Amino acid sequence: MKKYVLGADIGGTTVKLGLFTTAGELLEKWEIPTDTEQSEKILSDVAESCKEKLRGKGVSPEECLGIGLGVPGPVRPDGSVDMCVNLGWQEKQVKKEMEELLGIPAAVGNDANVAALGEMWQGGGNGCENMVMVTLGTGVGGGIIVNGKVVSGAHGYGGEIGHLLMNPHETRKCNCGKTGCLEQYGSAPGLVRMVERALEDGETDTILKNGEVTAESIFRAARDGDAFAASMTEQFAEILGRGLSYLAGVTDPEVFVIGGGVSRAGEVLLEMLQRHYKAYVFGRQKETKFSLATLENDAGIYGCAKLMMG
Amino acid sequence: MKKYVLGADIGGTTVKLGLFTTAGELLEKWEIPTDTEQSEKILSDVAESCKEKLRGKGVSPEECLGIGLGVPGPVRPDGSVDMCVNLGWQEKQVKKEMEELLGIPAAVGNDANVAALGEMWQGGGNGCENMVMVTLGTGVGGGIIVNGKVVSGAHGYGGEIGHLLMNPHETRKCNCGKTGCLEQYGSAPGLVRMVERALEDGETDTILKNGEVTAESIFRAARDGDAFAASMTEQFAEILGRGLSYLAGVTDPEVFVIGGGVSRAGEVLLEMLQRHYKAYVFGRQKETKFSLATLENDAGIYGCAKLMMG
């Protein structure tokens, strides 16, 4: 009787872990550090920690459906990766290695995709089989869900929406090596850069000229009536709304779930995104809903568990 | 024993029909006119024609898995449509009506999506579970296949790639009511319009200034060394390659299958599309293959049959 399932969201600093019932209840969550100095040990550290937790809980491996893993990078259909820069991994058979270490089945997904699955299962996209989760943080991440399943793509690049070309005239390079990517504008650093440029160009009629400029301070200034800050957040929302229109023209989701640090701006951000999005789509695409992610840092472990459950 | 399956691709002028074995062999294909003057009769005409064919072949309804239908418009998950302008249909329960008329199960899909499914099953995308079919004709149609299934979307707008925004500075309206859509440039009329504009603006150093300008004549002139025509087909391929890069950032297909009238330009078109596409993507997305559709007008009936088979 498989009553339990494990989730491990492997990030560059910590591994978040969770033990769930197959009904979706999070029984316990914990963290271990990611030892990127000894990157070949990361998976065995995860396995050891899981074994210890199962023992402590009196759960036998036979009662465990398996473990879902989220990793920061493209994942191939067979559960292997080309490389995960942030973990120091080159070519690695992640699924196979974990199954050998833990003796139970494993499933592996990209971290952004897995977070989307978590939000679909128990969060802001609950009940939607067709959704897109957009994570607005230091980058722009996307997790595409179609018919209840993550779209990882033929090469593991499904949902890599941060690198959609938005501005063919850009000269600065994105981390990916291209220029004009969505992430260069629609992320927290992108918004900050836009404001800093305007300040360098002599914009003075704003409270942002004093003090540290962060995505948070820009949204706060906009909320407090700073017209310059408001126009910057509108530009930010315009480019993201346009990016979302491309998603709608491809998979036509029922809902966009917006997460990541920038989403703390809340309903005001949703309203702006939706307004710009609507201007770029047609017909019933205009009915696509917008909601905020609700699981915060736990989206990954929920999604890992769900990935394993299929 | 379900040995047979029917496909009916309902277009504005004719309904193309096919009787297949469930192994994918096309046993017979035929056509009937689409009676748009009496649009409420279209489905019963299809049902009558199928019954007659089955009788003639000595196939009993019990041996028939069902019938797949392709219709020109967005299709809801329950097999109903909002409207199909070209057929004179308003709100219609297509699946339900056909099941009552024919007494066997029915499945309904959008025509572009269904054509993609046909190419996946027995055509240019054969063996690929993750592909996109792009139809370049009077419009730009898309059919997205993920894990072997059509992505129809929450509102039936999956694969409506003809209306991705490519040019925010456009002033002319697209048929959809927006401006700057991919279809305004990447279709046969789009290419012709681009050339006609340049001719009006005084371009004279081209054989295209004499005679009728069509997508075919433009590609022919380019092939024959006309530099102006070649630069126009490059512009055409650039904008399409950019559109395909958006698809790659969302579903990351294994292959793009290019069909429709413009695809008769053949390998030279594929080479151009792939070159421009590659400039807009990163990492292993650059490995996405390009191939020509092979089923031509039969893609729809193949896809209808496959849709029914699941």
mmCIF file of C-alpha atoms in Angstrom, chain B residues 22-309:
data_model
loop_
_atom_site.group_PDB
_atom_site.id
_atom_site.type_symbol
_atom_site.label_atom_id
_atom_site.label_comp_id
_atom_site.label_asym_id
_atom_site.label_seq_id
_atom_site.Cartn_x
_atom_site.Cartn_y
_atom_site.Cartn_z
ATOM 1 C CA THR B 22 -6.912 1.346 -36.775
ATOM 2 C CA ALA B 23 -3.388 0.417 -37.908
ATOM 3 C CA GLY B 24 -3.310 3.623 -39.941
ATOM 4 C CA GLU B 25 -4.034 2.384 -43.451
ATOM 5 C CA LEU B 26 -6.247 4.661 -45.541
ATOM 6 C CA LEU B 27 -8.685 2.211 -47.191
ATOM 7 C CA GLU B 28 -10.689 4.791 -49.075
ATOM 8 C CA LYS B 29 -11.085 8.530 -49.285
ATOM 9 C CA TRP B 30 -13.888 10.554 -50.802
ATOM 10 C CA GLU B 31 -15.438 14.019 -50.697
ATOM 11 C CA ILE B 32 -18.872 15.572 -50.403
ATOM 12 C CA PRO B 33 -19.781 19.238 -50.845
ATOM 13 C CA THR B 34 -20.256 21.303 -47.687
ATOM 14 C CA ASP B 35 -23.779 22.694 -47.903
ATOM 15 C CA THR B 36 -23.197 26.008 -46.132
ATOM 16 C CA GLU B 37 -26.547 27.281 -47.451
ATOM 17 C CA GLN B 38 -28.179 24.755 -45.119
ATOM 18 C CA SER B 39 -25.568 24.700 -42.419
ATOM 19 C CA GLU B 40 -27.786 22.695 -40.033
ATOM 20 C CA LYS B 41 -27.585 19.813 -42.543
ATOM 21 C CA ILE B 42 -23.795 19.578 -42.740
ATOM 22 C CA LEU B 43 -23.412 16.985 -39.980
ATOM 23 C CA SER B 44 -26.298 14.829 -41.201
ATOM 24 C CA ASP B 45 -24.852 14.891 -44.727
ATOM 25 C CA VAL B 46 -21.566 13.639 -43.275
ATOM 26 C CA ALA B 47 -23.339 10.943 -41.263
ATOM 27 C CA GLU B 48 -25.371 9.748 -44.264
ATOM 28 C CA SER B 49 -22.289 9.577 -46.459
ATOM 29 C CA CYS B 50 -20.432 7.570 -43.813
ATOM 30 C CA LYS B 51 -23.305 5.138 -43.317
ATOM 31 C CA GLU B 52 -23.487 4.562 -47.047
ATOM 32 C CA LYS B 53 -19.733 3.972 -47.286
ATOM 33 C CA LEU B 54 -19.741 1.503 -44.386
ATOM 34 C CA ARG B 55 -22.656 -0.390 -45.951
ATOM 35 C CA GLY B 56 -20.886 -0.481 -49.318
ATOM 36 C CA LYS B 57 -17.739 -1.841 -47.669
ATOM 37 C CA GLY B 58 -19.655 -4.390 -45.618
ATOM 38 C CA VAL B 59 -18.415 -2.822 -42.374
ATOM 39 C CA SER B 60 -20.826 -2.897 -39.439
ATOM 40 C CA PRO B 61 -20.970 0.033 -36.991
ATOM 41 C CA GLU B 62 -19.850 -2.412 -34.274
ATOM 42 C CA GLU B 63 -16.537 -2.823 -36.070
ATOM 43 C CA CYS B 64 -16.041 0.945 -36.120
ATOM 44 C CA LEU B 65 -14.170 2.657 -33.286
ATOM 45 C CA GLY B 66 -15.806 5.970 -34.085
ATOM 46 C CA ILE B 67 -15.472 9.090 -36.198
ATOM 47 C CA GLY B 68 -13.055 11.984 -35.788
ATOM 48 C CA LEU B 69 -14.154 15.398 -37.043
ATOM 49 C CA GLY B 70 -12.061 18.439 -37.937
ATOM 50 C CA VAL B 71 -13.788 21.829 -37.991
ATOM 51 C CA PRO B 72 -12.529 25.313 -38.901
ATOM 52 C CA GLY B 73 -12.686 27.070 -35.549
ATOM 53 C CA PRO B 74 -11.869 26.751 -31.856
ATOM 54 C CA VAL B 75 -13.301 23.587 -30.239
ATOM 55 C CA ARG B 76 -14.102 23.295 -26.558
ATOM 56 C CA PRO B 77 -12.908 20.308 -24.514
ATOM 57 C CA ASP B 78 -16.449 18.813 -24.629
ATOM 58 C CA GLY B 79 -16.475 18.772 -28.438
ATOM 59 C CA SER B 80 -18.749 21.780 -28.877
ATOM 60 C CA VAL B 81 -18.012 25.001 -30.759
ATOM 61 C CA ASP B 82 -18.799 28.663 -30.152
ATOM 62 C CA MET B 83 -19.032 29.354 -33.827
ATOM 63 C CA CYS B 84 -17.516 28.255 -37.111
ATOM 64 C CA VAL B 85 -17.833 31.301 -39.349
ATOM 65 C CA ASN B 86 -16.938 29.418 -42.531
ATOM 66 C CA LEU B 87 -19.619 26.777 -41.947
ATOM 67 C CA GLY B 88 -22.358 29.157 -40.831
ATOM 68 C CA TRP B 89 -22.467 27.544 -37.390
ATOM 69 C CA GLN B 90 -23.186 29.325 -34.164
ATOM 70 C CA GLU B 91 -22.999 27.517 -30.815
ATOM 71 C CA LYS B 92 -23.165 23.819 -31.689
ATOM 72 C CA GLN B 93 -22.775 20.509 -29.829
ATOM 73 C CA VAL B 94 -20.809 18.889 -32.665
ATOM 74 C CA LYS B 95 -19.648 15.746 -30.846
ATOM 75 C CA LYS B 96 -23.033 15.040 -29.298
ATOM 76 C CA GLU B 97 -24.971 15.590 -32.532
ATOM 77 C CA MET B 98 -22.658 13.372 -34.549
ATOM 78 C CA GLU B 99 -22.843 10.576 -31.975
ATOM 79 C CA GLU B 100 -26.640 10.689 -32.161
ATOM 80 C CA LEU B 101 -26.631 10.778 -35.965
ATOM 81 C CA LEU B 102 -24.170 7.953 -36.495
ATOM 82 C CA GLY B 103 -24.570 5.851 -33.345
ATOM 83 C CA ILE B 104 -20.823 5.549 -32.778
ATOM 84 C CA PRO B 105 -18.432 7.642 -30.640
ATOM 85 C CA ALA B 106 -17.172 10.934 -32.074
ATOM 86 C CA ALA B 107 -14.245 13.234 -31.310
ATOM 87 C CA VAL B 108 -13.933 16.808 -32.546
ATOM 88 C CA GLY B 109 -10.861 18.981 -33.091
ATOM 89 C CA ASN B 110 -9.808 22.195 -34.724
ATOM 90 C CA ASP B 111 -8.751 21.600 -38.350
ATOM 91 C CA ALA B 112 -5.186 22.925 -37.961
ATOM 92 C CA ASN B 113 -4.663 20.864 -34.811
ATOM 93 C CA VAL B 114 -6.054 17.782 -36.467
ATOM 94 C CA ALA B 115 -3.790 18.214 -39.501
ATOM 95 C CA ALA B 116 -0.841 18.316 -37.093
ATOM 96 C CA LEU B 117 -1.997 15.071 -35.552
ATOM 97 C CA GLY B 118 -2.222 13.519 -39.025
ATOM 98 C CA GLU B 119 1.347 14.546 -39.870
ATOM 99 C CA MET B 120 2.509 13.150 -36.534
ATOM 100 C CA TRP B 121 0.777 9.861 -37.140
ATOM 101 C CA GLN B 122 1.612 9.134 -40.765
ATOM 102 C CA GLY B 123 3.395 12.171 -42.202
ATOM 103 C CA GLY B 124 6.346 14.544 -41.806
ATOM 104 C CA GLY B 125 6.354 14.300 -38.005
ATOM 105 C CA ASN B 126 6.081 10.528 -37.925
ATOM 106 C CA GLY B 127 7.348 9.090 -34.674
ATOM 107 C CA CYS B 128 7.562 12.482 -32.891
ATOM 108 C CA GLU B 129 5.425 12.846 -29.796
ATOM 109 C CA ASN B 130 6.356 16.527 -29.472
ATOM 110 C CA MET B 131 5.960 18.521 -32.639
ATOM 111 C CA VAL B 132 4.433 21.639 -34.093
ATOM 112 C CA MET B 133 2.856 21.785 -37.500
ATOM 113 C CA VAL B 134 2.853 25.198 -39.112
ATOM 114 C CA THR B 135 0.558 25.720 -42.082
ATOM 115 C CA LEU B 136 1.608 28.593 -44.318
ATOM 116 C CA GLY B 137 -1.241 29.430 -46.653
ATOM 117 C CA THR B 138 -3.786 32.227 -46.760
ATOM 118 C CA GLY B 139 -3.137 32.407 -43.018
ATOM 119 C CA VAL B 140 -0.613 30.991 -40.563
ATOM 120 C CA GLY B 141 -2.042 28.010 -38.694
ATOM 121 C CA GLY B 142 -0.472 26.058 -35.909
ATOM 122 C CA GLY B 143 -1.064 22.622 -34.490
ATOM 123 C CA ILE B 144 0.778 21.850 -31.273
ATOM 124 C CA ILE B 145 1.357 18.258 -30.237
ATOM 125 C CA VAL B 146 2.654 17.499 -26.749
ATOM 126 C CA ASN B 147 3.219 13.913 -25.629
ATOM 127 C CA GLY B 148 1.316 12.709 -28.674
ATOM 128 C CA LYS B 149 -1.819 14.761 -27.969
ATOM 129 C CA VAL B 150 -3.166 17.924 -29.566
ATOM 130 C CA VAL B 151 -3.022 20.997 -27.358
ATOM 131 C CA SER B 152 -6.428 22.584 -27.899
ATOM 132 C CA GLY B 153 -6.225 24.901 -24.915
ATOM 133 C CA ALA B 154 -8.684 25.930 -22.243
ATOM 134 C CA HIS B 155 -10.755 28.012 -24.677
ATOM 135 C CA GLY B 156 -9.958 26.147 -27.895
ATOM 136 C CA TYR B 157 -7.248 28.655 -28.924
ATOM 137 C CA GLY B 158 -4.251 26.322 -28.610
ATOM 138 C CA GLY B 159 -1.931 26.764 -31.586
ATOM 139 C CA GLU B 160 -3.470 30.052 -32.761
ATOM 140 C CA ILE B 161 0.013 31.175 -33.677
ATOM 141 C CA GLY B 162 -1.119 33.304 -36.616
ATOM 142 C CA HIS B 163 -2.045 36.000 -34.143
ATOM 143 C CA LEU B 164 1.176 36.255 -32.153
ATOM 144 C CA LEU B 165 2.197 39.914 -32.041
ATOM 145 C CA MET B 166 5.284 40.408 -34.202
ATOM 146 C CA ASN B 167 5.227 44.133 -34.917
ATOM 147 C CA PRO B 168 3.910 46.546 -32.261
ATOM 148 C CA HIS B 169 4.279 49.434 -34.748
ATOM 149 C CA GLU B 170 1.898 48.049 -37.406
ATOM 150 C CA THR B 171 -1.126 50.220 -38.216
ATOM 151 C CA ARG B 172 -3.059 47.900 -40.580
ATOM 152 C CA LYS B 173 -5.604 45.624 -38.925
ATOM 153 C CA CYS B 174 -5.468 41.845 -39.048
ATOM 154 C CA ASN B 175 -8.711 39.868 -39.610
ATOM 155 C CA CYS B 176 -8.734 39.158 -35.876
ATOM 156 C CA GLY B 177 -9.056 42.870 -35.076
ATOM 157 C CA LYS B 178 -5.553 43.269 -33.653
ATOM 158 C CA THR B 179 -2.539 44.740 -35.463
ATOM 159 C CA GLY B 180 0.915 43.352 -36.163
ATOM 160 C CA CYS B 181 -0.001 39.635 -36.137
ATOM 161 C CA LEU B 182 2.336 36.961 -37.539
ATOM 162 C CA GLU B 183 -0.295 36.142 -40.174
ATOM 163 C CA GLN B 184 -0.025 39.693 -41.569
ATOM 164 C CA TYR B 185 3.538 38.914 -42.719
ATOM 165 C CA GLY B 186 4.134 35.165 -42.595
ATOM 166 C CA SER B 187 1.298 34.033 -44.884
ATOM 167 C CA ALA B 188 1.143 33.934 -48.686
ATOM 168 C CA PRO B 189 -0.891 37.189 -48.839
ATOM 169 C CA GLY B 190 1.507 38.688 -46.275
ATOM 170 C CA LEU B 191 4.524 38.015 -48.477
ATOM 171 C CA VAL B 192 2.705 39.352 -51.548
ATOM 172 C CA ARG B 193 1.724 42.513 -49.649
ATOM 173 C CA MET B 194 5.317 43.088 -48.562
ATOM 174 C CA VAL B 195 6.481 42.894 -52.183
ATOM 175 C CA GLU B 196 3.645 45.068 -53.485
ATOM 176 C CA ARG B 197 4.466 47.756 -50.927
ATOM 177 C CA ALA B 198 8.099 47.811 -52.017
ATOM 178 C CA LEU B 199 7.050 48.008 -55.686
ATOM 179 C CA GLU B 200 4.715 50.908 -54.877
ATOM 180 C CA ASP B 201 7.597 52.578 -53.083
ATOM 181 C CA GLY B 202 9.489 52.555 -56.359
ATOM 182 C CA GLU B 203 11.521 49.316 -56.314
ATOM 183 C CA THR B 204 12.255 48.609 -59.991
ATOM 184 C CA ASP B 205 15.287 46.331 -60.047
ATOM 185 C CA THR B 206 13.291 43.096 -60.105
ATOM 186 C CA ILE B 207 11.516 40.849 -62.567
ATOM 187 C CA LEU B 208 8.538 40.946 -60.200
ATOM 188 C CA LYS B 209 7.550 44.384 -61.507
ATOM 189 C CA ASN B 210 6.235 42.608 -64.611
ATOM 190 C CA GLY B 211 3.480 40.090 -64.212
ATOM 191 C CA GLU B 212 1.397 38.781 -61.377
ATOM 192 C CA VAL B 213 2.937 38.776 -57.913
ATOM 193 C CA THR B 214 2.178 35.599 -55.957
ATOM 194 C CA ALA B 215 4.022 33.770 -53.185
ATOM 195 C CA GLU B 216 5.013 31.244 -55.834
ATOM 196 C CA SER B 217 6.324 33.832 -58.300
ATOM 197 C CA ILE B 218 8.313 35.538 -55.530
ATOM 198 C CA PHE B 219 10.003 32.304 -54.452
ATOM 199 C CA ARG B 220 10.628 31.416 -58.105
ATOM 200 C CA ALA B 221 12.236 34.813 -58.779
ATOM 201 C CA ALA B 222 14.422 34.409 -55.688
ATOM 202 C CA ARG B 223 15.530 30.996 -56.894
ATOM 203 C CA ASP B 224 16.333 32.461 -60.323
ATOM 204 C CA GLY B 225 18.698 34.991 -58.765
ATOM 205 C CA ASP B 226 16.461 38.073 -58.380
ATOM 206 C CA ALA B 227 18.133 39.882 -55.434
ATOM 207 C CA PHE B 228 15.048 41.890 -54.490
ATOM 208 C CA ALA B 229 12.866 38.766 -54.388
ATOM 209 C CA ALA B 230 15.528 36.986 -52.355
ATOM 210 C CA SER B 231 15.610 39.790 -49.784
ATOM 211 C CA MET B 232 11.807 39.650 -49.510
ATOM 212 C CA THR B 233 11.768 35.893 -48.898
ATOM 213 C CA GLU B 234 14.503 36.412 -46.283
ATOM 214 C CA GLN B 235 12.320 38.985 -44.483
ATOM 215 C CA PHE B 236 9.414 36.553 -44.669
ATOM 216 C CA ALA B 237 11.530 33.750 -43.213
ATOM 217 C CA GLU B 238 12.971 36.038 -40.525
ATOM 218 C CA ILE B 239 9.572 36.898 -39.094
ATOM 219 C CA LEU B 240 8.419 33.276 -39.226
ATOM 220 C CA GLY B 241 11.667 32.079 -37.658
ATOM 221 C CA ARG B 242 11.066 34.553 -34.849
ATOM 222 C CA GLY B 243 7.510 33.269 -34.416
ATOM 223 C CA LEU B 244 8.803 29.694 -34.235
ATOM 224 C CA SER B 245 11.270 30.746 -31.531
ATOM 225 C CA TYR B 246 8.271 31.649 -29.343
ATOM 226 C CA LEU B 247 6.868 28.166 -29.849
ATOM 227 C CA ALA B 248 10.226 26.672 -28.881
ATOM 228 C CA GLY B 249 10.287 28.705 -25.663
ATOM 229 C CA VAL B 250 6.893 27.342 -24.697
ATOM 230 C CA THR B 251 6.642 23.698 -25.786
ATOM 231 C CA ASP B 252 10.185 23.007 -27.142
ATOM 232 C CA PRO B 253 9.158 20.605 -29.931
ATOM 233 C CA GLU B 254 11.388 17.987 -31.489
ATOM 234 C CA VAL B 255 10.394 19.005 -35.001
ATOM 235 C CA PHE B 256 8.611 21.760 -36.898
ATOM 236 C CA VAL B 257 6.584 20.310 -39.759
ATOM 237 C CA ILE B 258 5.950 22.968 -42.396
ATOM 238 C CA GLY B 259 2.889 22.617 -44.606
ATOM 239 C CA GLY B 260 0.416 24.699 -46.581
ATOM 240 C CA GLY B 261 0.696 26.196 -50.063
ATOM 241 C CA VAL B 262 3.843 28.227 -49.338
ATOM 242 C CA SER B 263 5.681 25.075 -48.236
ATOM 243 C CA ARG B 264 5.831 24.049 -51.896
ATOM 244 C CA ALA B 265 8.895 26.324 -52.018
ATOM 245 C CA GLY B 266 10.495 23.260 -50.431
ATOM 246 C CA GLU B 267 13.950 22.799 -48.943
ATOM 247 C CA VAL B 268 15.029 26.370 -49.661
ATOM 248 C CA LEU B 269 12.248 27.608 -47.364
ATOM 249 C CA LEU B 270 13.178 25.114 -44.645
ATOM 250 C CA GLU B 271 16.826 26.212 -44.764
ATOM 251 C CA MET B 272 15.862 29.889 -44.389
ATOM 252 C CA LEU B 273 13.358 29.259 -41.594
ATOM 253 C CA GLN B 274 15.828 27.132 -39.666
ATOM 254 C CA ARG B 275 18.657 29.655 -40.042
ATOM 255 C CA HIS B 276 16.537 32.538 -38.713
ATOM 256 C CA TYR B 277 14.988 30.357 -36.001
ATOM 257 C CA LYS B 278 18.433 29.343 -34.733
ATOM 258 C CA ALA B 279 19.458 32.974 -34.314
ATOM 259 C CA TYR B 280 16.539 33.476 -31.907
ATOM 260 C CA VAL B 281 16.887 30.454 -29.621
ATOM 261 C CA PHE B 282 19.524 29.124 -27.243
ATOM 262 C CA GLY B 283 21.075 25.886 -26.068
ATOM 263 C CA ARG B 284 19.590 22.635 -27.311
ATOM 264 C CA GLN B 285 16.579 24.408 -28.812
ATOM 265 C CA LYS B 286 18.934 24.934 -31.753
ATOM 266 C CA GLU B 287 18.689 21.186 -32.419
ATOM 267 C CA THR B 288 14.988 21.320 -33.312
ATOM 268 C CA LYS B 289 14.495 19.726 -36.715
ATOM 269 C CA PHE B 290 12.539 21.130 -39.647
ATOM 270 C CA SER B 291 10.672 18.982 -42.122
ATOM 271 C CA LEU B 292 8.086 19.354 -44.835
ATOM 272 C CA ALA B 293 4.556 18.066 -44.406
ATOM 273 C CA THR B 294 3.980 15.027 -46.602
ATOM 274 C CA LEU B 295 0.253 14.260 -46.454
ATOM 275 C CA GLU B 296 -0.898 17.436 -48.229
ATOM 276 C CA ASN B 297 -4.693 17.570 -48.332
ATOM 277 C CA ASP B 298 -5.035 14.231 -46.573
ATOM 278 C CA ALA B 299 -3.401 15.410 -43.310
ATOM 279 C CA GLY B 300 -6.839 16.371 -41.999
ATOM 280 C CA ILE B 301 -8.551 13.008 -42.484
ATOM 281 C CA TYR B 302 -5.533 11.130 -41.084
ATOM 282 C CA GLY B 303 -5.574 13.435 -38.065
ATOM 283 C CA CYS B 304 -9.336 13.044 -37.558
ATOM 284 C CA ALA B 305 -8.931 9.279 -37.457
ATOM 285 C CA LYS B 306 -5.993 9.566 -35.040
ATOM 286 C CA LEU B 307 -7.928 12.011 -32.836
ATOM 287 C CA MET B 308 -10.683 9.424 -32.474
ATOM 288 C CA MET B 309 -8.164 6.713 -31.656
#
